[in-house]
Short mmCIF file of C-alpha atoms and ligand atoms in Angstrom, two decimals:
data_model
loop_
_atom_site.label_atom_id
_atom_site.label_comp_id
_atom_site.label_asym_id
_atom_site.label_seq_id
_atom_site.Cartn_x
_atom_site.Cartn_y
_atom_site.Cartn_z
CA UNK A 180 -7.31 23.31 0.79
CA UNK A 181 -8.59 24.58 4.17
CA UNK A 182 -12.57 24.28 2.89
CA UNK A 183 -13.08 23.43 6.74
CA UNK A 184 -11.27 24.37 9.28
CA UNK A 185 -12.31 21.24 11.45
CA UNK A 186 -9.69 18.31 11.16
CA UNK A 187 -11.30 15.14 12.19
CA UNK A 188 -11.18 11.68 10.52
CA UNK A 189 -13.62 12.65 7.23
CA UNK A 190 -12.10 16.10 6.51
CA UNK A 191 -8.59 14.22 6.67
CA UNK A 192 -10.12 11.66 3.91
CA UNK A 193 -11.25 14.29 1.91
CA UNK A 194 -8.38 16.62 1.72
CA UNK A 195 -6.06 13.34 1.34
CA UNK A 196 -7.52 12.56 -2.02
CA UNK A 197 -7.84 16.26 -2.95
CA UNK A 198 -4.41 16.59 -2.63
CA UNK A 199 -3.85 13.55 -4.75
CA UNK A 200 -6.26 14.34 -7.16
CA UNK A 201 -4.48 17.96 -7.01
CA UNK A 202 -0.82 16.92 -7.25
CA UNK A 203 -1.54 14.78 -10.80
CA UNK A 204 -3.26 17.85 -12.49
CA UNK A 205 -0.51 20.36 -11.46
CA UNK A 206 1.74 17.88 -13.54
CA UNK A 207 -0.28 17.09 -16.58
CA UNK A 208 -0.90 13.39 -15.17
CA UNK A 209 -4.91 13.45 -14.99
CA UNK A 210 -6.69 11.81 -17.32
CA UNK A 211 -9.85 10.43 -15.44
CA UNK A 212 -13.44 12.39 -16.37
CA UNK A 213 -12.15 13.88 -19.72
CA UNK A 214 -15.48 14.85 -21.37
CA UNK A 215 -16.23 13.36 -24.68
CA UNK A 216 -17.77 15.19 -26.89
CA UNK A 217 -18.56 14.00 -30.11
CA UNK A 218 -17.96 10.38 -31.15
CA UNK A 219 -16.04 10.06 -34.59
CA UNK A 220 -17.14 6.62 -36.42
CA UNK A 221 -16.01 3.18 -35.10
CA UNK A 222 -13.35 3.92 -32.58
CA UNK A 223 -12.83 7.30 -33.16
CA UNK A 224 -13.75 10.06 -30.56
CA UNK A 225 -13.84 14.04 -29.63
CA UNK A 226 -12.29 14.88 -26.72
CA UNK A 227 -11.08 18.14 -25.88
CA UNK A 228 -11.71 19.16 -29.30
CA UNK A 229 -8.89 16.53 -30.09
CA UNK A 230 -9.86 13.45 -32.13
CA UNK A 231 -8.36 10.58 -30.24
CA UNK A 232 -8.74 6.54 -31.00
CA UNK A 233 -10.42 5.18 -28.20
CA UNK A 234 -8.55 2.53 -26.44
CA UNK A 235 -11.03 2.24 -23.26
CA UNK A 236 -14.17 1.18 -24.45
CA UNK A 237 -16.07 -1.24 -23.02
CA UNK A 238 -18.28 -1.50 -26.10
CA UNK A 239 -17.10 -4.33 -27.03
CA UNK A 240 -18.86 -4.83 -30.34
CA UNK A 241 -18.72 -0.98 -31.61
CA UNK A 242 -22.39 -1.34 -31.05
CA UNK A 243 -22.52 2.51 -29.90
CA UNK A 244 -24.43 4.46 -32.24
CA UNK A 245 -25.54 1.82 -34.49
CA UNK A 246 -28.62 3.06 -36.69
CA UNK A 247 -30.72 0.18 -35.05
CA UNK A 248 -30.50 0.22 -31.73
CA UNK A 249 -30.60 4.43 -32.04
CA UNK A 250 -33.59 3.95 -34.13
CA UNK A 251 -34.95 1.41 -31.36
CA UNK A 252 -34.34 3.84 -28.56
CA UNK A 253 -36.40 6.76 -30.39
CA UNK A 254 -39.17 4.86 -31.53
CA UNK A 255 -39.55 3.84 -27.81
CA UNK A 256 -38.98 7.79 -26.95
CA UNK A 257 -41.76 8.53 -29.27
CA UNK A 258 -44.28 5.82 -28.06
CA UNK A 259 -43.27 6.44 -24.09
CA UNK A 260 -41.86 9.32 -23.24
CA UNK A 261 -38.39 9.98 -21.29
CA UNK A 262 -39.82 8.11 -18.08
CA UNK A 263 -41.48 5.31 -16.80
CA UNK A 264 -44.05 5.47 -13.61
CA UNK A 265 -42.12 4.46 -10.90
CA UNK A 266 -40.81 1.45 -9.98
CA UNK A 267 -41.37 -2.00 -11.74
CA UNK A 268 -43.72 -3.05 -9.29
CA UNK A 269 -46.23 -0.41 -9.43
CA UNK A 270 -46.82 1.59 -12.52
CA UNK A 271 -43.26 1.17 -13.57
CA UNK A 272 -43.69 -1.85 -16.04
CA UNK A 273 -43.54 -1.27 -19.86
CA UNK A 274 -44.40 -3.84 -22.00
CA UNK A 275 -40.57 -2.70 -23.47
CA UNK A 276 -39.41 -4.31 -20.20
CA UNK A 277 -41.09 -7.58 -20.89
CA UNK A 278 -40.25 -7.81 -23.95
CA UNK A 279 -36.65 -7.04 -22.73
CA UNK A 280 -36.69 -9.99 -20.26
CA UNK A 281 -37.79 -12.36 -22.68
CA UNK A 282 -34.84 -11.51 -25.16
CA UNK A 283 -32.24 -11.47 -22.15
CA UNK A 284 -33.68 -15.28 -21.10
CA UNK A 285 -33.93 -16.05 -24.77
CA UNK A 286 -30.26 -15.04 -25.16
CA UNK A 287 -28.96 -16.94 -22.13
CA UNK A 288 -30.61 -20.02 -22.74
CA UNK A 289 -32.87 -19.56 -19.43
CA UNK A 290 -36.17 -19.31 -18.43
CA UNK A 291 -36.84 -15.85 -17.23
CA UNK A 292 -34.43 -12.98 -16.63
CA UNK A 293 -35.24 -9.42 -14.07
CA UNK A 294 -33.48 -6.41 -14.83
CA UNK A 295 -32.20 -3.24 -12.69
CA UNK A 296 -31.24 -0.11 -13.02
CA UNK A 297 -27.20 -0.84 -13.24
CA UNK A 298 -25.01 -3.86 -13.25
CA UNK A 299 -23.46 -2.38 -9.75
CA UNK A 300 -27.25 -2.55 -8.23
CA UNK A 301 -27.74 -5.82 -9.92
CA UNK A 302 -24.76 -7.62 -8.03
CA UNK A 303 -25.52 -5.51 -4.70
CA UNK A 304 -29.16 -6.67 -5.09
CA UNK A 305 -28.72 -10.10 -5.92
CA UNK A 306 -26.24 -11.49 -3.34
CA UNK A 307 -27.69 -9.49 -0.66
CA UNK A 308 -31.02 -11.07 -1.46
CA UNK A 309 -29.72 -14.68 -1.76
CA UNK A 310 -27.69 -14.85 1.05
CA UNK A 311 -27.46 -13.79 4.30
CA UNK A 312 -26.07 -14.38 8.28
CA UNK A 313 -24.74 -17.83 8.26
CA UNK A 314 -24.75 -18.73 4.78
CA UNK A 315 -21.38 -18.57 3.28
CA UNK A 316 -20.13 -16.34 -0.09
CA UNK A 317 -16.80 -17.27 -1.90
CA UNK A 318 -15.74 -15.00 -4.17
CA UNK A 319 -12.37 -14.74 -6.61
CA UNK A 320 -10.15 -12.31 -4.88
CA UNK A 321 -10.18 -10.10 -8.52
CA UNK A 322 -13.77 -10.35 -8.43
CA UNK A 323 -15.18 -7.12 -9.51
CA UNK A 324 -16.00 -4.41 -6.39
CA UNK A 325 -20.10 -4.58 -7.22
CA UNK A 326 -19.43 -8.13 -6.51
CA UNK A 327 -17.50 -7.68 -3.20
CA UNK A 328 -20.05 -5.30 -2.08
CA UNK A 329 -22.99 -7.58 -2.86
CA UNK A 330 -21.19 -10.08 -0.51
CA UNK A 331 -20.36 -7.60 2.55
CA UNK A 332 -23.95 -6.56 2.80
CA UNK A 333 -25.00 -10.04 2.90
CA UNK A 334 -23.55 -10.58 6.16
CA UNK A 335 -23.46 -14.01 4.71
CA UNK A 336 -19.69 -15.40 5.53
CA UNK A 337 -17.39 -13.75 3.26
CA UNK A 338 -14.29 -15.79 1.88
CA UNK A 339 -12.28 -15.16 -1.04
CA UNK A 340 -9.82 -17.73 -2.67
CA UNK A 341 -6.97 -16.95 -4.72
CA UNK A 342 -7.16 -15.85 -8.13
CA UNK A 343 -8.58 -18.58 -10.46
CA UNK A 344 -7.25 -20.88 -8.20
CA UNK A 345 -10.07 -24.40 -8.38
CA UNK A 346 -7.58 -26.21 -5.91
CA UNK A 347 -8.12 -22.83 -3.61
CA UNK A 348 -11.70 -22.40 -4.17
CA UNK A 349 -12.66 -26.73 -3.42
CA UNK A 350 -10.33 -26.37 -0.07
CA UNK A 351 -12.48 -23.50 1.08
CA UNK A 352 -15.67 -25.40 0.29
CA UNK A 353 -14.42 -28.42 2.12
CA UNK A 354 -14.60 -25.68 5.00
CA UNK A 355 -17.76 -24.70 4.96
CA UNK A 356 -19.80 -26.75 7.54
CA UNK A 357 -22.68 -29.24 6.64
CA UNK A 358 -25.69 -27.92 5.26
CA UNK A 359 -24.78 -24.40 5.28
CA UNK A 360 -25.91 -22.67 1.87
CA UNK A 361 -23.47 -21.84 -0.59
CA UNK A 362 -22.59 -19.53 -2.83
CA UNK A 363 -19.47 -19.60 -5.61
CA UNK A 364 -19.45 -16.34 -7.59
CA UNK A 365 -16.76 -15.08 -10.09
CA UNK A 366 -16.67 -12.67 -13.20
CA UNK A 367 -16.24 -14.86 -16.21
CA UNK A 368 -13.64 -13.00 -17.49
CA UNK A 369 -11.78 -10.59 -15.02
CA UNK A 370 -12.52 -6.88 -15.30
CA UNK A 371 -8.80 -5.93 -14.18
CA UNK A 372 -6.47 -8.63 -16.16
CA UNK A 373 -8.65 -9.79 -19.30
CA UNK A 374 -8.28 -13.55 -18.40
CA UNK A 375 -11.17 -16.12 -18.40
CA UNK A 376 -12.36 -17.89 -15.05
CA UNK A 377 -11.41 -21.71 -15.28
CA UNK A 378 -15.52 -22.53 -15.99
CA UNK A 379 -15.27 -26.24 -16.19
CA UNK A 380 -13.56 -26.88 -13.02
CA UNK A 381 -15.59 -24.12 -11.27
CA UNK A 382 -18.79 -26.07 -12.54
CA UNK A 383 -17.35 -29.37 -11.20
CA UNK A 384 -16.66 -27.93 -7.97
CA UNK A 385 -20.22 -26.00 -7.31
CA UNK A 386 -22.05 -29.76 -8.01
CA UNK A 387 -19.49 -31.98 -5.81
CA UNK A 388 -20.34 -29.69 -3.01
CA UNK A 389 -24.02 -28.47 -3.37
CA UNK A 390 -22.79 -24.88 -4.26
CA UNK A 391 -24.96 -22.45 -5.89
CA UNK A 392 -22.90 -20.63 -8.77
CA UNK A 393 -23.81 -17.10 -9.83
CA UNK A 394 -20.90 -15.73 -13.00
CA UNK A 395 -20.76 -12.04 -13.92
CA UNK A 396 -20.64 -12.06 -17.80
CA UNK A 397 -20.44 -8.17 -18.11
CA UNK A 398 -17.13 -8.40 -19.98
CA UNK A 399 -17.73 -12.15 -21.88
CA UNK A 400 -21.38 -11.55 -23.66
CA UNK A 401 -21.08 -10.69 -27.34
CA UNK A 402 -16.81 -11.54 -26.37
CA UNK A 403 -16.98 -15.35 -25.10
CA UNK A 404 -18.92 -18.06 -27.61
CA UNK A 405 -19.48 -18.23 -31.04
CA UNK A 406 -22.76 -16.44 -31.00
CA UNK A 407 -21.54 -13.91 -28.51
CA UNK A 408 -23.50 -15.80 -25.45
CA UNK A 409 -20.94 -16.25 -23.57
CA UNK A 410 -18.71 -18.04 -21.17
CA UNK A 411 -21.66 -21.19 -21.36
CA UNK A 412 -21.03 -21.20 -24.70
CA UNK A 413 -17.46 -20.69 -25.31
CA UNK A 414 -16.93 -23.99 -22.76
CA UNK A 415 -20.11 -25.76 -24.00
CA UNK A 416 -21.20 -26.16 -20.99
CA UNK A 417 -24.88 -25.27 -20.85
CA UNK A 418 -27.03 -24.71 -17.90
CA UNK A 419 -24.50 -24.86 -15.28
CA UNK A 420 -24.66 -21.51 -13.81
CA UNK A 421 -27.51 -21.07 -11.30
CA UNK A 422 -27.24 -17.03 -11.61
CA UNK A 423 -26.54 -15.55 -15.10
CA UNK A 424 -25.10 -12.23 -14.08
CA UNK A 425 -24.47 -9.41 -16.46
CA UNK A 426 -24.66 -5.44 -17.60
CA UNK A 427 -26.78 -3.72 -20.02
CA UNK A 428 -23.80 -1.11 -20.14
CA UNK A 429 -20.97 -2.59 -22.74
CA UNK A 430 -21.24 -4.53 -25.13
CA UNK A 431 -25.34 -3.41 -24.81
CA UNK A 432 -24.38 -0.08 -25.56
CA UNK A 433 -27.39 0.63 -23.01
CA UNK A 434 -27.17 0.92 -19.01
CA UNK A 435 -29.02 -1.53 -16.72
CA UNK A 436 -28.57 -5.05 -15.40
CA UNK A 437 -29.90 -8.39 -15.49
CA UNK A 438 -29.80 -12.08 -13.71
CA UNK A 439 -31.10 -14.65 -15.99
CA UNK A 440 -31.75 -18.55 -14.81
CA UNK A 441 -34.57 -20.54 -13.10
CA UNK A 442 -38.32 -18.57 -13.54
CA UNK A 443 -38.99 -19.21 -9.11
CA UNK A 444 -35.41 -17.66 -8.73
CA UNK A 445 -36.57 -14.69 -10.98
CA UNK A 446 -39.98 -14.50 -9.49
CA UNK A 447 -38.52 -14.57 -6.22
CA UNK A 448 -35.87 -11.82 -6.85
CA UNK A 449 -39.14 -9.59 -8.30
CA UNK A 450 -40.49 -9.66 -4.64
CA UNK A 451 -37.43 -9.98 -2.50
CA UNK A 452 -34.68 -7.72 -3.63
CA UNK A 453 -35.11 -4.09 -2.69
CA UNK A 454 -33.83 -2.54 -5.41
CA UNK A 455 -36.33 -3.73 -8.04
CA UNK A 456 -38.74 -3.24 -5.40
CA UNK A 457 -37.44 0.45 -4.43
CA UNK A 458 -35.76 1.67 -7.04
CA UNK A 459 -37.46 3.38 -10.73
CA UNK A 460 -37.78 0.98 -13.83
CA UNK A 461 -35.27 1.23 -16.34
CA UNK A 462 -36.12 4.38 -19.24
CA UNK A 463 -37.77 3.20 -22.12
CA UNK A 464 -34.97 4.36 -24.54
CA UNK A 465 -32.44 2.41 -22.69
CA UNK A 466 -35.12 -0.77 -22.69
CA UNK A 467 -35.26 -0.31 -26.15
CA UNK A 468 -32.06 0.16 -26.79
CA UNK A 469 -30.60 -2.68 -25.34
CA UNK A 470 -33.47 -5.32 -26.59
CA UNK A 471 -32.42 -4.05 -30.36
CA UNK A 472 -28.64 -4.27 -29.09
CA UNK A 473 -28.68 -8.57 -28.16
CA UNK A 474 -31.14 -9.41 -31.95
CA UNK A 475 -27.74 -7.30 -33.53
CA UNK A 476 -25.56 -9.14 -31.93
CA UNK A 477 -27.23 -12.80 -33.27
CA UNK A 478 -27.50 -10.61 -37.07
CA UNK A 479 -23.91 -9.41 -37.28
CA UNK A 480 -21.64 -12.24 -36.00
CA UNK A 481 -18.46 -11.14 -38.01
CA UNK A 482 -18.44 -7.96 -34.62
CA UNK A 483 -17.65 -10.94 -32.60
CA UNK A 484 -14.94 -12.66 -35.13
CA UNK A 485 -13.27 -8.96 -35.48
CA UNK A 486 -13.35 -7.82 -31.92
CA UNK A 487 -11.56 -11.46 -30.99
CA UNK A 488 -9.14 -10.81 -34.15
CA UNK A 489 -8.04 -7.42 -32.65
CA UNK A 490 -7.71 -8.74 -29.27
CA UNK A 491 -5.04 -11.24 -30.60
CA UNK A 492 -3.55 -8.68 -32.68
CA UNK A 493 -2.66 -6.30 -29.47
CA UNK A 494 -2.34 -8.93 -27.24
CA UNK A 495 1.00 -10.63 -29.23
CA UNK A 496 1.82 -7.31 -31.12
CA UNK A 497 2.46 -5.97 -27.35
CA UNK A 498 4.10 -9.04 -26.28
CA UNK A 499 6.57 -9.25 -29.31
CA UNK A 500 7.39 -5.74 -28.07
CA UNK A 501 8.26 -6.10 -24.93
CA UNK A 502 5.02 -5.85 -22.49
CA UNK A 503 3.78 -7.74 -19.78
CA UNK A 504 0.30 -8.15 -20.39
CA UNK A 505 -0.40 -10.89 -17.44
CA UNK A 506 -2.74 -13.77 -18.51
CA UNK A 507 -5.30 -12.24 -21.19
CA UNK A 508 -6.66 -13.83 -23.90
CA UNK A 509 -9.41 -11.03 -24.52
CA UNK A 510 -10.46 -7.61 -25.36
CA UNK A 511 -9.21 -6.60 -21.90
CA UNK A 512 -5.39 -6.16 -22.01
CA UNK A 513 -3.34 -4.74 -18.93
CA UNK A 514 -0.15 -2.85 -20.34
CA UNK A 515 2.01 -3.52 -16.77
CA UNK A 516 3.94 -0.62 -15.82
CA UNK A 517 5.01 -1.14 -12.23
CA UNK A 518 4.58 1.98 -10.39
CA UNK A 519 1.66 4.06 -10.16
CA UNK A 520 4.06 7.13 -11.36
CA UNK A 521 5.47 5.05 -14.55
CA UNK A 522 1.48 4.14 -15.64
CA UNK A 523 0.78 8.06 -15.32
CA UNK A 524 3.67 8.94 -17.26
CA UNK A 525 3.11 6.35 -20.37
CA UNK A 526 -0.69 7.38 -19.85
CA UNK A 527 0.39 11.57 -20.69
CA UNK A 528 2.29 10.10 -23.60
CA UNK A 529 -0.06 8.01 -25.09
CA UNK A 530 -2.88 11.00 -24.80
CA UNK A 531 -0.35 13.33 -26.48
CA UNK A 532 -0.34 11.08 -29.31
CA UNK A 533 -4.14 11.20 -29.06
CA UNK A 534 -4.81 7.21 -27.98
CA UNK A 535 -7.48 7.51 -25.20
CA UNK A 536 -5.91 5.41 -22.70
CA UNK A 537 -6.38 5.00 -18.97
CA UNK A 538 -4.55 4.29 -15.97
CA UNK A 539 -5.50 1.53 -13.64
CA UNK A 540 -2.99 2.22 -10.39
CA UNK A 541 -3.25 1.18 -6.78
CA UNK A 542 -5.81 0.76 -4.83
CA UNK A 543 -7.68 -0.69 -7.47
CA UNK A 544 -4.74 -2.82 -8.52
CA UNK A 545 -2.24 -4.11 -6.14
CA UNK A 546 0.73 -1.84 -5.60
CA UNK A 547 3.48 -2.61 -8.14
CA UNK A 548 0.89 -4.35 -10.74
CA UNK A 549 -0.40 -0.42 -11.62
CA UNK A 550 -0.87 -0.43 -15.70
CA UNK A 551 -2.69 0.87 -18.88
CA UNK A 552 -5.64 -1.32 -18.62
CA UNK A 553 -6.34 -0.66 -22.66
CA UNK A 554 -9.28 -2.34 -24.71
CA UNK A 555 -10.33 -2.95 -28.21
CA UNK A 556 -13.40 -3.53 -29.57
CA UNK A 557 -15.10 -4.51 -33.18
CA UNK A 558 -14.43 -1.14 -34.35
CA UNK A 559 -10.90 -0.84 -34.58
CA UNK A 560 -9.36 -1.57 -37.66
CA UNK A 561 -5.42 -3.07 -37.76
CA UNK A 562 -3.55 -0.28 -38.58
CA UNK A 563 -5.58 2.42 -35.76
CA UNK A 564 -4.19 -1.08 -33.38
CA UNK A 565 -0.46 -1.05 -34.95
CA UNK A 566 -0.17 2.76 -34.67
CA UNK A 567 -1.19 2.25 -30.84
CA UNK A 568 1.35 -0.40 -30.15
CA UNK A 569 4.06 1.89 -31.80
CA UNK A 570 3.10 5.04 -29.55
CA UNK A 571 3.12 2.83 -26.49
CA UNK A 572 6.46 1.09 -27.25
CA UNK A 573 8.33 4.18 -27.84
CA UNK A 574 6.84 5.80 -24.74
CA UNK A 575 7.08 2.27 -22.54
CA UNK A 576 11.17 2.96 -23.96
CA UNK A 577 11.48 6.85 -22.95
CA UNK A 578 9.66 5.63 -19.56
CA UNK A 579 11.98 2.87 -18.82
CA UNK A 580 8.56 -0.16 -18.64
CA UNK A 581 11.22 -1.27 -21.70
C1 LIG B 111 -18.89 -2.89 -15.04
C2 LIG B 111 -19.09 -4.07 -14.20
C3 LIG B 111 -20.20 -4.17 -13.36
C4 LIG B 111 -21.15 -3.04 -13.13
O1 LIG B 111 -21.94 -2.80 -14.24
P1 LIG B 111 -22.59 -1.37 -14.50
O2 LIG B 111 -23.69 -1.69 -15.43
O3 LIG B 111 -21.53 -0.50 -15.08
O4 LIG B 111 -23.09 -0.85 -13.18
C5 LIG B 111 -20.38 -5.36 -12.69
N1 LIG B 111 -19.49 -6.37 -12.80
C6 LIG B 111 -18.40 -6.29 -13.58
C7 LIG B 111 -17.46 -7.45 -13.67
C8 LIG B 111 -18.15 -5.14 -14.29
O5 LIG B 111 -17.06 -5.03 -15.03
#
């Protein structure tokens, strides 16, 4: 462990996680960075030369791999090459990116839409831009980390309100002082616990007190709303969010990520925010593939029916078992545990019985709240679900989460 001999404040740091990191694979309890490598059909993947069901997708949909969009994404390989020219503003423009831009406003009933690189660099970019010193930021205290970082370096005011708490959120607007610019931002369904912001009252809030209202969708498009659209949809409550946040990454089995909404707030964010401005344009495959990823979505509405049909079935199947899985109602369903040591141990059996399941323990989660933070998508099929409810009740019993 002694890689330095120095012992100041960043070799501490380093050598405390290493010996974290270090204590879990002496004991067969680290499963983070396994390397896929093959993927099996729907919900079905390689690992280790083990075929495992995947239970940690974020594809919602089972969109990865689908002959379209892979056809999309080598057509555009073909036409463009592996790379663009730079950055958006210079050379780096395709007309794939356009054409992109227009499908992601078509799709979220806006005007225009800009895309980055990630959904992280999208959230850092976006707030950062938008606000600054003296304007004030609330955020949901689950709100996703991209989100809280986005907010810090604002340097706007940063204040967060209790967990999908509207009564929380208005007394922290009432606040704010007069004429100060304001921003409300949440993920519209939470990355951690699966459940779905309170929209309406959020909306109500952000016009009684001038608010601007920015909602991170990357878990609710092609989840949330008949057609997949999302959280708008699902409340039918159109054009109420200022900023229409989300990722290229999940259910777009692409990477990238957009803001959709007003065309001046869009035109503005193409010559304010640094990293469109500094950063390379998105590859051409991944343009493609995600433009070919939201005209499947609008062809194949049954994903959207099934992947909300398997959320209910694990969601009561684990409840009429035994499990705490807090307030979900989606794909997203925390299997509580308590301890970090009790979600590491039901974790090792579930990956014996080859479900690839995750961990979720503290920091990331409060202390005590550590869990299997499992998904399911479109591609599952009922029994692959029953079998994994089985394997986790029988390890939840051995572990004593039962
Ligand atoms: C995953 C995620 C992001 C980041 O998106 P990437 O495209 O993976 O960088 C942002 N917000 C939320 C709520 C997320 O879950």
């Amino acid at each position: 462990m002694d890689f330095r001999n120095t012992d100041d404040a960043v070799t501490r740091r380093i050598r405390a996680m290493n010996d974290r990191v270090n204590m879990l694979r002496e004991n067969d309890l680290y499963f983070y960075n396994q390397p896929i490598s093959e993927l099996r059909g729907g919900a079905r993947v390689l690992v280790n030369g083990r075929e495992m069901g995947m239970f940690a997708s974020y594809s919602y949909l089972g969109l990865i791999g689908h002959p379209r969009i892979n056809a999309a994404a080598k057509a555009a390989v073909d036409r463009y090459g592996t790379g663009t020219h730079g950055v958006r503003t210079l050379a780096g423009t395709l007309k794939l990116h356009t054409e992109l831009e227009e499908t992601i406003a078509e799709f979220k009933h806006a005007e225009a839409a800009i895309t980055y690189t990630s959904g992280y660099a999208t959230n850092l970019a976006v707030i950062s831009t938008l606000m600054g010193r003296g304007d004030y930021v609330l955020s949901d205290k689950l709100n996703h980390a991209s989100i809280v970082d986005g907010c810090l370096m604002s340097g706007a005011e940063f204040r967060r309100f209790r967990h999908n708490e509207m009564d929380d959120l208005e007394h922290r607007l009432q606040q704010v002082p007069n004429g100060v610019a304001k921003l409300v931002v949440a993920d519209a369904i939470f990355s951690m616990d699966g459940d779905v912001i309170d929209f309406p009252r959020m909306v109500e809030l952000c016009r009684k007190y001038n608010a601007w209202l920015m909602m991170d969708e990357a878990h609710s498009v092609g989840v949330l709303g008949k057609t997949g659209r999302g959280i708008e949809e699902h409340f039918g409550l159109w054009d109420s969010i200022d900023i229409k946040m989300g990722t290229l990454s999940k259910t777009i089995p692409s990477v990238g990520g957009y803001v959709a909404g007003k065309k001046e707030l869009v035109q503005y964010l193409r010559h304010a925010s640094r990293a469109y401005i500094f950063s390379a344009a998105l590859p051409p495959a991944q343009a493609a593939a995600a433009n070919e990823a939201f005209k499947v979505i609008l062809d194949e509405p049954w994903r959207i029916e099934k992947v909300n049909a398997n959320a209910d079935q694990f969601i009561q199947g684990l409840k009429k078992r035994g499990f705490d899985t807090l307030l979900t109602t989606t794909a997203i369903v925390p299997v509580l545990c308590g301890s970090d040591e009790r979600a590491f141990a039901i974790t090792r059996e579930c990956q014996h019985h080859d479900l690839f399941v995750l961990p979720v323990v503290s920091p990331a989660v409060p202390e005590g709240l550590a869990r299997l933070r499992a998904t399911v998508t479109a591609a599952h099929e009922p029994q692959e679900i029953e079998y994994a409810m089985d394997v986790m009740e029988k390890a939840g019993k051995e572990i004593g989460i039962l």
